[in-house]
mmCIF file of C-alpha atoms in Angstrom:
data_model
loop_
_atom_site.group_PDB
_atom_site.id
_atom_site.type_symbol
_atom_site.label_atom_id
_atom_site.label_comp_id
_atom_site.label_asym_id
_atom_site.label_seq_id
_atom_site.Cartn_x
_atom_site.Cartn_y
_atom_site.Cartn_z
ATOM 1 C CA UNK C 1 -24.339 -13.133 -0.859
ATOM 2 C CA UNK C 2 -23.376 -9.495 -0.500
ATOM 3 C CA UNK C 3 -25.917 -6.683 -1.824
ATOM 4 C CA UNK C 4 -24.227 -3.327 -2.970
ATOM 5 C CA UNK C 5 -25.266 -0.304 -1.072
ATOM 6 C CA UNK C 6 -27.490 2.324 -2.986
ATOM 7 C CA UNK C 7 -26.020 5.352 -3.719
ATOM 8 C CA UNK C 8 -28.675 6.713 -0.950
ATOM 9 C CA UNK C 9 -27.192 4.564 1.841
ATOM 10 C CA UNK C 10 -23.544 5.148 1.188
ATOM 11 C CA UNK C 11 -24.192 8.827 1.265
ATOM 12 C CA UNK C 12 -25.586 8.388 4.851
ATOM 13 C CA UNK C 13 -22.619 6.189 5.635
ATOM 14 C CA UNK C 14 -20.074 8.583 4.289
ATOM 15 C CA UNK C 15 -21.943 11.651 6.074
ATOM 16 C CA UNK C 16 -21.538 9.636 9.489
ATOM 17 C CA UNK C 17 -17.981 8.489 8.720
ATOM 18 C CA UNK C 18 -16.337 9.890 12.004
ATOM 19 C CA UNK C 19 -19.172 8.442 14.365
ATOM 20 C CA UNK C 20 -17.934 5.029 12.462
ATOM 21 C CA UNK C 21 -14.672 5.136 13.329
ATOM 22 C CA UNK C 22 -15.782 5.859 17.034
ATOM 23 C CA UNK C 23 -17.097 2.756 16.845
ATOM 24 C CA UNK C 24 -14.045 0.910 15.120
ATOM 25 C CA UNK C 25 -12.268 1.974 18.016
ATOM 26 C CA UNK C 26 -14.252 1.531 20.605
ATOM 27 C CA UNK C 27 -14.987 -2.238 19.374
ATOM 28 C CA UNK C 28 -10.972 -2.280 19.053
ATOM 29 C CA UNK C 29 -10.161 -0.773 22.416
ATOM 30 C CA UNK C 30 -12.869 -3.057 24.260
ATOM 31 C CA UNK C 31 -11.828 -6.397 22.794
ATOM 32 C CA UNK C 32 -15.094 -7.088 21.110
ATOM 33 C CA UNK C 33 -13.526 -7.816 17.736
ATOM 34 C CA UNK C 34 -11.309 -10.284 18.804
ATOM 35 C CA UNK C 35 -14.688 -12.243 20.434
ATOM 36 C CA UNK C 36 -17.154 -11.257 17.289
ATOM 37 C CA UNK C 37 -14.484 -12.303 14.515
ATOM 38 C CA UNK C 38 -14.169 -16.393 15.214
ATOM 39 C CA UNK C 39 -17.867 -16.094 15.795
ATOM 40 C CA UNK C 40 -20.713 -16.990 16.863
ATOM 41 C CA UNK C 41 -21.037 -14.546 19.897
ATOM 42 C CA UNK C 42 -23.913 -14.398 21.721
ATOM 43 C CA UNK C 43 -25.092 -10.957 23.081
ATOM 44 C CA UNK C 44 -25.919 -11.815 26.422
ATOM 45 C CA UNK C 45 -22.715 -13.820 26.958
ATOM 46 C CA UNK C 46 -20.830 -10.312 25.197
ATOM 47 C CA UNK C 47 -23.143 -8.056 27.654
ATOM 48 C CA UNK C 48 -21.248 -10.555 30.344
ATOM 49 C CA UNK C 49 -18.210 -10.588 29.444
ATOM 50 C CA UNK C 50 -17.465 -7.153 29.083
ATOM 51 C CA UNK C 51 -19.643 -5.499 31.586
ATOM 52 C CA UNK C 52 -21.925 -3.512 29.545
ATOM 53 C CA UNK C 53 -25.599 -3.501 28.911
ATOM 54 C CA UNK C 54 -27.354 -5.623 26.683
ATOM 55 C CA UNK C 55 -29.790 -3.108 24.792
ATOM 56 C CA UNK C 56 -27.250 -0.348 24.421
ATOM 57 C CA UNK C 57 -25.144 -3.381 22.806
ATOM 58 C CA UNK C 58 -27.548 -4.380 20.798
ATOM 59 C CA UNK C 59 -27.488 -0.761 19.054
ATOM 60 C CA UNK C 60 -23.803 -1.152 18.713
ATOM 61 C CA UNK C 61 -23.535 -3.826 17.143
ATOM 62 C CA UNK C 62 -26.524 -2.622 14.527
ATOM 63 C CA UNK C 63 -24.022 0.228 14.106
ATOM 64 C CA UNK C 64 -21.200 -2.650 12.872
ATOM 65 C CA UNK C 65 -23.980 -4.435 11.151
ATOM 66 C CA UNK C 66 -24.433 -1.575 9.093
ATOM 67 C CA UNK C 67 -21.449 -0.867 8.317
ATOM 68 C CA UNK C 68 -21.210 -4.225 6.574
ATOM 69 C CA UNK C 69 -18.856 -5.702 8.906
ATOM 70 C CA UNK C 70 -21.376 -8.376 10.959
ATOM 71 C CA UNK C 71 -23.485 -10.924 9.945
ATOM 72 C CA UNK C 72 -26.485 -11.137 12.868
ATOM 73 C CA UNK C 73 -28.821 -14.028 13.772
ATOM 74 C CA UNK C 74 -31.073 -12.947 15.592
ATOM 75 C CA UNK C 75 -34.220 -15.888 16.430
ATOM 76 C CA UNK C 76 -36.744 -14.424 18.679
ATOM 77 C CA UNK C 77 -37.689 -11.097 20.518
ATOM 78 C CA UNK C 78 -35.279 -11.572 23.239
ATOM 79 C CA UNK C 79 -32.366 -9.784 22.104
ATOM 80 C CA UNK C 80 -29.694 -11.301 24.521
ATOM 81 C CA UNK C 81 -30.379 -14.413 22.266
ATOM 82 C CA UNK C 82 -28.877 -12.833 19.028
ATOM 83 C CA UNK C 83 -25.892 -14.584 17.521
ATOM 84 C CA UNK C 84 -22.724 -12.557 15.903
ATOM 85 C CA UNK C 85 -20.014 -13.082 13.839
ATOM 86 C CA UNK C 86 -17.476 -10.698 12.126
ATOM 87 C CA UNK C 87 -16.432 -10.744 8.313
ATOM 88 C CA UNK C 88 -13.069 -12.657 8.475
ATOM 89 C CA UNK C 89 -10.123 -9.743 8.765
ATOM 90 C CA UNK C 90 -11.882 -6.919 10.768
ATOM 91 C CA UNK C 91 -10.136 -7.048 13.251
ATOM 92 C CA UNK C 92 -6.756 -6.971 11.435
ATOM 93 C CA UNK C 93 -7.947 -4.670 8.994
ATOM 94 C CA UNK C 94 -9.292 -2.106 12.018
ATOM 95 C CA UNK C 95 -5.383 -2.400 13.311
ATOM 96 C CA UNK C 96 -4.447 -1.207 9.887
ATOM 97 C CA UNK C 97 -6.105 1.606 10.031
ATOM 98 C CA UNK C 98 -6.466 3.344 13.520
ATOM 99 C CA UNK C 99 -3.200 1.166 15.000
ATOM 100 C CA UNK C 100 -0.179 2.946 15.746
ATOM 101 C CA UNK C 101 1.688 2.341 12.582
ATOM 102 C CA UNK C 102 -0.919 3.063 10.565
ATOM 103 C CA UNK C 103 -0.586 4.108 6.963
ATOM 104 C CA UNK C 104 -4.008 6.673 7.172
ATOM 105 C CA UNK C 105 -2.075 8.153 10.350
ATOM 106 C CA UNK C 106 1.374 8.827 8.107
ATOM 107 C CA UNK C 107 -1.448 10.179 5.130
ATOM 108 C CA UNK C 108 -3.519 12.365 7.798
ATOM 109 C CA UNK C 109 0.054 14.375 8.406
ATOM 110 C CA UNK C 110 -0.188 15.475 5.198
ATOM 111 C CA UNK C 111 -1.643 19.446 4.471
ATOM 112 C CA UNK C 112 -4.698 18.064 3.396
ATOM 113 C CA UNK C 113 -6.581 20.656 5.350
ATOM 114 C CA UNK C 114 -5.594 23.879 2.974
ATOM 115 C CA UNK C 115 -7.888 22.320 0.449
ATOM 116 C CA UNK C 116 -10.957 21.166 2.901
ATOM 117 C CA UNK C 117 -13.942 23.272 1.623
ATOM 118 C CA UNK C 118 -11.827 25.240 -1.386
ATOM 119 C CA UNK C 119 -11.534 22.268 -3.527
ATOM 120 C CA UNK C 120 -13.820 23.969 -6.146
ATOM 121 C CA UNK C 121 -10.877 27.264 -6.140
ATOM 122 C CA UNK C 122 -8.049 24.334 -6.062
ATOM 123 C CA UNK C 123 -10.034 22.811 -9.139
ATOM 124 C CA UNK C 124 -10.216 26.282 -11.069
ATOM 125 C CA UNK C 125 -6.417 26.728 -10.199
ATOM 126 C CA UNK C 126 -7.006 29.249 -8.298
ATOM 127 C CA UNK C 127 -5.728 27.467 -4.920
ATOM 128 C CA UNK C 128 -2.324 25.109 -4.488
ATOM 129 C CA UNK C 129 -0.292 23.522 -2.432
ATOM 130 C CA UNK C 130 3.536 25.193 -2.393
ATOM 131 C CA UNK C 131 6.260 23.136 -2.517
ATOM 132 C CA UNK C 132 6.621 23.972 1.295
ATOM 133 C CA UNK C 133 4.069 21.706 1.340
ATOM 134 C CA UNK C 134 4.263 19.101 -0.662
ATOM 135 C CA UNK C 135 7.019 18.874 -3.595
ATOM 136 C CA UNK C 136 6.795 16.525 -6.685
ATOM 137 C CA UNK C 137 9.643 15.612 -7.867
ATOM 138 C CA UNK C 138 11.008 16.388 -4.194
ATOM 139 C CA UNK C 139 13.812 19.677 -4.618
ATOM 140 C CA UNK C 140 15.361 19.001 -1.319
ATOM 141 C CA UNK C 141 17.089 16.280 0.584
ATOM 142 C CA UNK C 142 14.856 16.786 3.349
ATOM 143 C CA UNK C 143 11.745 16.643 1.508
ATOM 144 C CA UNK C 144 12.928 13.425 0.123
ATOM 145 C CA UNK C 145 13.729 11.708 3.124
ATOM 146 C CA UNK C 146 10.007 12.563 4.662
ATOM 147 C CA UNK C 147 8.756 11.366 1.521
ATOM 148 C CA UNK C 148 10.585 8.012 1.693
ATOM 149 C CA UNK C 149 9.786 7.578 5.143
ATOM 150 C CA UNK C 150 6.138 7.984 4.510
ATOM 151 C CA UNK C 151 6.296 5.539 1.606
ATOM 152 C CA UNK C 152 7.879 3.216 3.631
ATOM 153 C CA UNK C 153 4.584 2.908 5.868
ATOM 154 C CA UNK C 154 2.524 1.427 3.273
ATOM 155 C CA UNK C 155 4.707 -1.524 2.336
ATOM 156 C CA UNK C 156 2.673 -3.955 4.345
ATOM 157 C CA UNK C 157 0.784 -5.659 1.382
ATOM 158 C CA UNK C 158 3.586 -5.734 -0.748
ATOM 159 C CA UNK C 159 5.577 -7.372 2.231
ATOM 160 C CA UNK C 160 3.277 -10.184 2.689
ATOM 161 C CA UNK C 161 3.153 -10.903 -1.360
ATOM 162 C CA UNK C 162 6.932 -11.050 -1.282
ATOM 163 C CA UNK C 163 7.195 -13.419 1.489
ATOM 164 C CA UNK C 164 4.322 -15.458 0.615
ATOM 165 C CA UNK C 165 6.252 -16.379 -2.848
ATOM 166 C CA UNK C 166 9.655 -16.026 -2.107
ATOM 167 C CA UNK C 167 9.857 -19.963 -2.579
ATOM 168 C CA UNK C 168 9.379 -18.738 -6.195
ATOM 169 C CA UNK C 169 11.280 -15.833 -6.897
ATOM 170 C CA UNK C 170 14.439 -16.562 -5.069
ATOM 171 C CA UNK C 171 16.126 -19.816 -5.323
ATOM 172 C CA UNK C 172 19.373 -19.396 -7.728
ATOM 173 C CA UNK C 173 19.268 -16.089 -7.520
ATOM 174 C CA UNK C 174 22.218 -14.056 -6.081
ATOM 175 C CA UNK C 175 21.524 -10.012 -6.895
ATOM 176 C CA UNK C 176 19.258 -8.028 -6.529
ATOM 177 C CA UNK C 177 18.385 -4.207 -7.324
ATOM 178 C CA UNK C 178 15.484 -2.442 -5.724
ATOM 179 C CA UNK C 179 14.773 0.312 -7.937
ATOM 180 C CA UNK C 180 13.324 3.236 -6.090
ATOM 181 C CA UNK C 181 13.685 1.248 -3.027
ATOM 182 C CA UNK C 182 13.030 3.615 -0.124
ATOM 183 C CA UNK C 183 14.401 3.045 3.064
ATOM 184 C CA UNK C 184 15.173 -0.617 2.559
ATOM 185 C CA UNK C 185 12.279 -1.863 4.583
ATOM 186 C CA UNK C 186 11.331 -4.223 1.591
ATOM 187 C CA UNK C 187 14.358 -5.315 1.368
ATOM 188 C CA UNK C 188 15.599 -6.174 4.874
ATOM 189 C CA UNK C 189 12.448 -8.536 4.689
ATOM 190 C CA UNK C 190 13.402 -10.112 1.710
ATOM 191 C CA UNK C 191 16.988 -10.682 3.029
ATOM 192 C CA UNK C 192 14.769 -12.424 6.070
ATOM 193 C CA UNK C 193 13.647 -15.227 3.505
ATOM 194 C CA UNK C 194 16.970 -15.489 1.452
ATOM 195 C CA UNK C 195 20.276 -16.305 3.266
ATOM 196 C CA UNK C 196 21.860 -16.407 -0.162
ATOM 197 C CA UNK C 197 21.080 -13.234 -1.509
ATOM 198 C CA UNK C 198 22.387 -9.718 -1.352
ATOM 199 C CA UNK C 199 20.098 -6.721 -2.092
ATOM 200 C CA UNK C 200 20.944 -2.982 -3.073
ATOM 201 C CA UNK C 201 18.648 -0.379 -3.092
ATOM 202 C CA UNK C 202 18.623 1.863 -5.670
ATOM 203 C CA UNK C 203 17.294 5.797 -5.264
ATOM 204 C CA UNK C 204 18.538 9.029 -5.542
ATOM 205 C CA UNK C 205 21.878 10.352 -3.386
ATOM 206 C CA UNK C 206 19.889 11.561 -0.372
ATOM 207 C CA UNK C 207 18.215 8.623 0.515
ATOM 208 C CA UNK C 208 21.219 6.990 1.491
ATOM 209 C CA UNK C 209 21.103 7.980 4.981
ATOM 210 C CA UNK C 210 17.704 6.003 5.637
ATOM 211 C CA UNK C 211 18.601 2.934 4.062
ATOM 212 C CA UNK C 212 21.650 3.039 6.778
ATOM 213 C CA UNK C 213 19.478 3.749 9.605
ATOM 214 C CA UNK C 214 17.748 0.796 7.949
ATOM 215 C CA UNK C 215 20.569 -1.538 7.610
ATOM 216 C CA UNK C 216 21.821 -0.958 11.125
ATOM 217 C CA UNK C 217 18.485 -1.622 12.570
ATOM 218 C CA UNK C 218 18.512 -4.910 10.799
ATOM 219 C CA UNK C 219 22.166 -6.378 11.314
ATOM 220 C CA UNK C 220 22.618 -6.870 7.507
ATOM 221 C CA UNK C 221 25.612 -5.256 7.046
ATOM 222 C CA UNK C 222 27.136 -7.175 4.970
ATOM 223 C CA UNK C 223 24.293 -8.423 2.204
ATOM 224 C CA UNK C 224 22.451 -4.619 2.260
ATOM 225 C CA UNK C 225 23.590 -1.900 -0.312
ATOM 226 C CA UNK C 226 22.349 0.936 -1.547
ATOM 227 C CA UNK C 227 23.575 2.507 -5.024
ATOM 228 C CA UNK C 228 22.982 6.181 -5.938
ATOM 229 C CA UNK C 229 21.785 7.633 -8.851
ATOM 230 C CA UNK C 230 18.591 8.756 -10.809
ATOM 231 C CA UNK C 231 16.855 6.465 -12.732
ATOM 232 C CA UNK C 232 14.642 9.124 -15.102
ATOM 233 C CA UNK C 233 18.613 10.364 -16.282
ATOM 234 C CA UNK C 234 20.789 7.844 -15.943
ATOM 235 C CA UNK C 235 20.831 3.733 -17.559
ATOM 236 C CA UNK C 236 20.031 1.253 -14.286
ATOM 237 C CA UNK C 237 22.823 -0.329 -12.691
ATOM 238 C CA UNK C 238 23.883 -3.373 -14.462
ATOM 239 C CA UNK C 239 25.415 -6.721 -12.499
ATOM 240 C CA UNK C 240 21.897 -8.269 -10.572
ATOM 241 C CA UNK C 241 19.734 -11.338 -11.896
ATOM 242 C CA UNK C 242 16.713 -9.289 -10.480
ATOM 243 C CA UNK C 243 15.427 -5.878 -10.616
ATOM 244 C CA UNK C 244 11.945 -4.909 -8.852
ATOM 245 C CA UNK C 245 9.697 -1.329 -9.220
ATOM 246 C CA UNK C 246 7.966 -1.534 -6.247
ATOM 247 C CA UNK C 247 5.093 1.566 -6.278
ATOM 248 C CA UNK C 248 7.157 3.340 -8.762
ATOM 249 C CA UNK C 249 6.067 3.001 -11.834
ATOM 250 C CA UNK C 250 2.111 4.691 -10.889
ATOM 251 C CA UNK C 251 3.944 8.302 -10.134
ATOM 252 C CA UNK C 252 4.897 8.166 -14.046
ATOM 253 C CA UNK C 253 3.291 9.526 -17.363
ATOM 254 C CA UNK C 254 2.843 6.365 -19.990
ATOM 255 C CA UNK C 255 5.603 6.708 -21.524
ATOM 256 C CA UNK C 256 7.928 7.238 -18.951
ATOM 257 C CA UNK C 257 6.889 4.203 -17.264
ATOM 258 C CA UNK C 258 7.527 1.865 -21.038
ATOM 259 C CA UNK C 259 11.114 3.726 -20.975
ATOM 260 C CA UNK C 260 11.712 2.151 -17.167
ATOM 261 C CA UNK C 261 10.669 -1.110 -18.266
ATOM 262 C CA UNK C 262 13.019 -0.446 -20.896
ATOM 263 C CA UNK C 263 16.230 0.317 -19.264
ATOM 264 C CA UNK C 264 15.366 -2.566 -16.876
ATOM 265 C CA UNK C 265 15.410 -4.593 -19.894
ATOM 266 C CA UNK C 266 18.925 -3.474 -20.739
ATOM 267 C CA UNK C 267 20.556 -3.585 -17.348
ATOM 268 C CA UNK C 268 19.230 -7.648 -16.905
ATOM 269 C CA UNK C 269 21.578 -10.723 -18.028
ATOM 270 C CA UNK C 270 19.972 -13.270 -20.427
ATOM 271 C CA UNK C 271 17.660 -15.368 -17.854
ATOM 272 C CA UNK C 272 17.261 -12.076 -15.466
ATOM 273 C CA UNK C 273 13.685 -11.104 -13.693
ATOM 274 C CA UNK C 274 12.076 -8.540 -13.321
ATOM 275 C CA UNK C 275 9.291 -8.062 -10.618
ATOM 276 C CA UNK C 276 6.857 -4.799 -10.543
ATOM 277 C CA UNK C 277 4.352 -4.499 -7.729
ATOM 278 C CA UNK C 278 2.055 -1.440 -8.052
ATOM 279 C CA UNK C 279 -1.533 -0.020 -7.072
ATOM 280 C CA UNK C 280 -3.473 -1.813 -9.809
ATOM 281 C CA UNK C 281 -6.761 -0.343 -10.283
ATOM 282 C CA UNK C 282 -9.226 -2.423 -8.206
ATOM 283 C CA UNK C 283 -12.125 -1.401 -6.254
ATOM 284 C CA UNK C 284 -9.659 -1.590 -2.636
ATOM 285 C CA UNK C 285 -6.683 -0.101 -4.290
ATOM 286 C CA UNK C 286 -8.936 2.838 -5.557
ATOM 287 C CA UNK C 287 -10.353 3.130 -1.715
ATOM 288 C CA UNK C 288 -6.973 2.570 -0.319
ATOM 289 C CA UNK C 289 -5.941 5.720 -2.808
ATOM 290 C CA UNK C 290 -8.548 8.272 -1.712
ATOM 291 C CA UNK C 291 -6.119 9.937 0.260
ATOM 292 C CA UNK C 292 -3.608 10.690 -2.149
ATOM 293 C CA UNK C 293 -6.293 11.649 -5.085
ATOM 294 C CA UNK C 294 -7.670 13.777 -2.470
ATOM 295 C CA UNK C 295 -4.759 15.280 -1.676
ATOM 296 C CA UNK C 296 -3.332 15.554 -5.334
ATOM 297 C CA UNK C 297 -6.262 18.074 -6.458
ATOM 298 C CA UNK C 298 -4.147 20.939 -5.256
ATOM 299 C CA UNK C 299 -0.421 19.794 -7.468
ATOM 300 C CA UNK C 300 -0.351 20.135 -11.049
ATOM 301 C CA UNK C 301 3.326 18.148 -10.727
ATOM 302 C CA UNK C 302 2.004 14.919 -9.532
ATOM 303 C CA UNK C 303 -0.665 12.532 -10.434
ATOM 304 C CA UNK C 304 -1.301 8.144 -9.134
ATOM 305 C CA UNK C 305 -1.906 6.827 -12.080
ATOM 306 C CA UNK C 306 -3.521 3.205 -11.071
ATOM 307 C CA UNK C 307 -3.214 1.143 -14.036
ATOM 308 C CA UNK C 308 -5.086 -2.175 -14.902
ATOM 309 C CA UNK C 309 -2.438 -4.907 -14.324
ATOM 310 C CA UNK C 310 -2.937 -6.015 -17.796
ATOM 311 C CA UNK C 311 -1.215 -2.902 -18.231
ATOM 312 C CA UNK C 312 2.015 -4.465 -16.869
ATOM 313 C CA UNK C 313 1.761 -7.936 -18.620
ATOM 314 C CA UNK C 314 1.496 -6.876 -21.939
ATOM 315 C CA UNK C 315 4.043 -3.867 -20.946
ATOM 316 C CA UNK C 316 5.910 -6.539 -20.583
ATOM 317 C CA UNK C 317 5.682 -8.636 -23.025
ATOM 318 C CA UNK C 318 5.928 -5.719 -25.612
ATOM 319 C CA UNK C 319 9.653 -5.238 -24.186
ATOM 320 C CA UNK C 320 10.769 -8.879 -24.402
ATOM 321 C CA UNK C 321 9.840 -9.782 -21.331
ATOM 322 C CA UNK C 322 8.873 -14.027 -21.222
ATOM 323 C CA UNK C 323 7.011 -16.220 -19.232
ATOM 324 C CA UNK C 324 5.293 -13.334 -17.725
ATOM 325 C CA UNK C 325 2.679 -14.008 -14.972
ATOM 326 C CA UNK C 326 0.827 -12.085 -12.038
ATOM 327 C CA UNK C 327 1.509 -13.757 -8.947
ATOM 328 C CA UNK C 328 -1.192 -13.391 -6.671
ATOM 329 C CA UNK C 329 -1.457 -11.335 -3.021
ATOM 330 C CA UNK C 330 -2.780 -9.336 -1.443
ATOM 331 C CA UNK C 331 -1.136 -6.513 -3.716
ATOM 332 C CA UNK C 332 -0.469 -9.070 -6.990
ATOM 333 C CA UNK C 333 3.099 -9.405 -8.208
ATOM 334 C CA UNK C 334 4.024 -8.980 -11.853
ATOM 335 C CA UNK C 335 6.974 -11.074 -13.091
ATOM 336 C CA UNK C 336 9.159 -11.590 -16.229
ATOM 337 C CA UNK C 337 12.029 -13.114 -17.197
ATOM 338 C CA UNK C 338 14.347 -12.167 -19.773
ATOM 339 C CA UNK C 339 14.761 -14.806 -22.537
ATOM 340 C CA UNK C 340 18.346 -16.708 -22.164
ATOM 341 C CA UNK C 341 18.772 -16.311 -25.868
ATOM 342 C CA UNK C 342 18.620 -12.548 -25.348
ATOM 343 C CA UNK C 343 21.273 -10.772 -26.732
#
């Protein structure tokens, strides 16, 4: 049974957040997650193992304890006798974060800085980022490529949710249209679990550059597309059996979001799907966002809206959307299918 911190102890938490991550790394870099995470280690046979010293790993491991990411046994005063074992996922969730491809690495690149200790000026308007540093909608084909690119780094979740049910989603299916599709990344792995299906991405002129990079890389030449155009001015592409907003639909106001889910609507065949996979507002999506609302204080263009996913559903249904469910994941999916009767 877990116990939530007191506001008290996360403060001292937060305060020490960059001695944590010394830690993270350190357990990381040594190889002690990989022994702590099956579990139970002993700390004498740890001391052992990887030549350190038994006290001063005692205290390190309190530091992980604390942290919430240990469970301890510990049965006497002898403290080479105390027993360890990680919280299932540390170890891949420490890769996630301080690993090479790392989406907080892609994030830290970001200007963030210019606002560190002015965020009460940036909250009176009196300080903001330029567009030289960070434009919303992007005004150049450069800054849309490096913002496509960074996208492109967080797809990991949504990866994994689209694999894990493409038994689902797939079979008789022959077309489909990523909507504000990036790079292609999600798509190349889709095209991985579907021999029979041929994807185009769908995003504005200049990202068609990237999703060639992208299709070279991957040898599908022949089943990956990309069609340009802009979907806030234009009707969607018609011609696919399944259209997907993958992390698009959170950059929009209300109302532009309904008139998306609108014009996919309109572009689908009777018996079409839809799929929209977003930041829903949970307590990890909201931690996984700090960044960006962080970073967002200083733009009066932009704003992440994370929406309940009951949002979605009854989005949805409200369009005509049927036999709409949320698949889950570890991002959920959100799928409806357009009723065969429609006209």
């Amino acid at each position: 049974m877990s116990i939530a911190l007191s506001p008290r102890a996360l403060m001292s938490l937060l305060v020490n957040g960059s001695k944590a991550m010394d830690v993270l790394e350190t357990a990381l870099e040594l190889g002690l997650l990989d022994a702590l995470e099956p579990g139970p280690a002993n700390l004498g046979d740890l001391a052992t193992r990887f030549g350190v010293r038994p006290l001063r790993l005692y205290k390190f491991l309190d530091c992980l304890e604390s942290l919430g990411f240990l469970v301890r046994d510990e049965p006497g005063d002898d403290i080479t006798t105390a027993n360890y074992r990680a919280v299932p996922g540390l170890k891949a969730a420490v890769v996630a974060v301080v690993g090479p491809n790392a989406q907080e690495r892609d994030r830290d690149r970001y200007p963030w800085r210019l606002l560190h200790g002015r965020l009460a000026e940036s909250l009176r308007g009196e300080l903001s980022l330029t567009d030289d540093d960070f434009a919303w909608p992007p005004k150049t084909d450069e800054q849309t490529a490096a913002f496509e690119r960074s996208m492109a780094v967080g797809l990991g979740p949504v990866v994994e949710t689209f694999h894990r049910h493409a038994h689902q989603l797939w079979p008789g299916r022959r077309r489909f249209l990523d909507i504000g599709g990036g790079d292609g990344t999600l798509a190349v792995q889709v095209l991985a679990d579907t021999p029979d299906l041929t994807v185009d991405v769908y995003n504005l002129p200049a990202v068609e550059p990237l999703v060639d990079e992208t299709r070279n890389r991957s040898g599908n030449r022949e089943r990956l597309g990309f069609v340009g155009g802009d979907f806030l001015a234009e009707p969607l592409p018609t011609g696919y059996d399944v259209l997907s907003f993958v992390r698009v639909l959170h950059d929009w106001p209300t109302d532009v979001a309904r008139r998306l889910v609108e014009k996919a609507y309109q572009a689908l065949p009777p018996g079409g799907m839809l799929l929209i996979c977003e930041e829903f507002r949970t307590p990890d999506r909201l931690a996984m966002q700090f960044f960006w609302s962080y970073f967002l204080i200083g733009v009066d263009t932009c704003v992440s809206r994370l929406r309940d996913v009951e949002f979605y559903t009854g989005l949805l249904a409200e369009t005509g959307f049927e036999k709409v469910e949320v698949l889950p994941g570890t991002w959920e999916l959100v799928i409806g299918h357009k009723p065969e009767t429609a006209d």
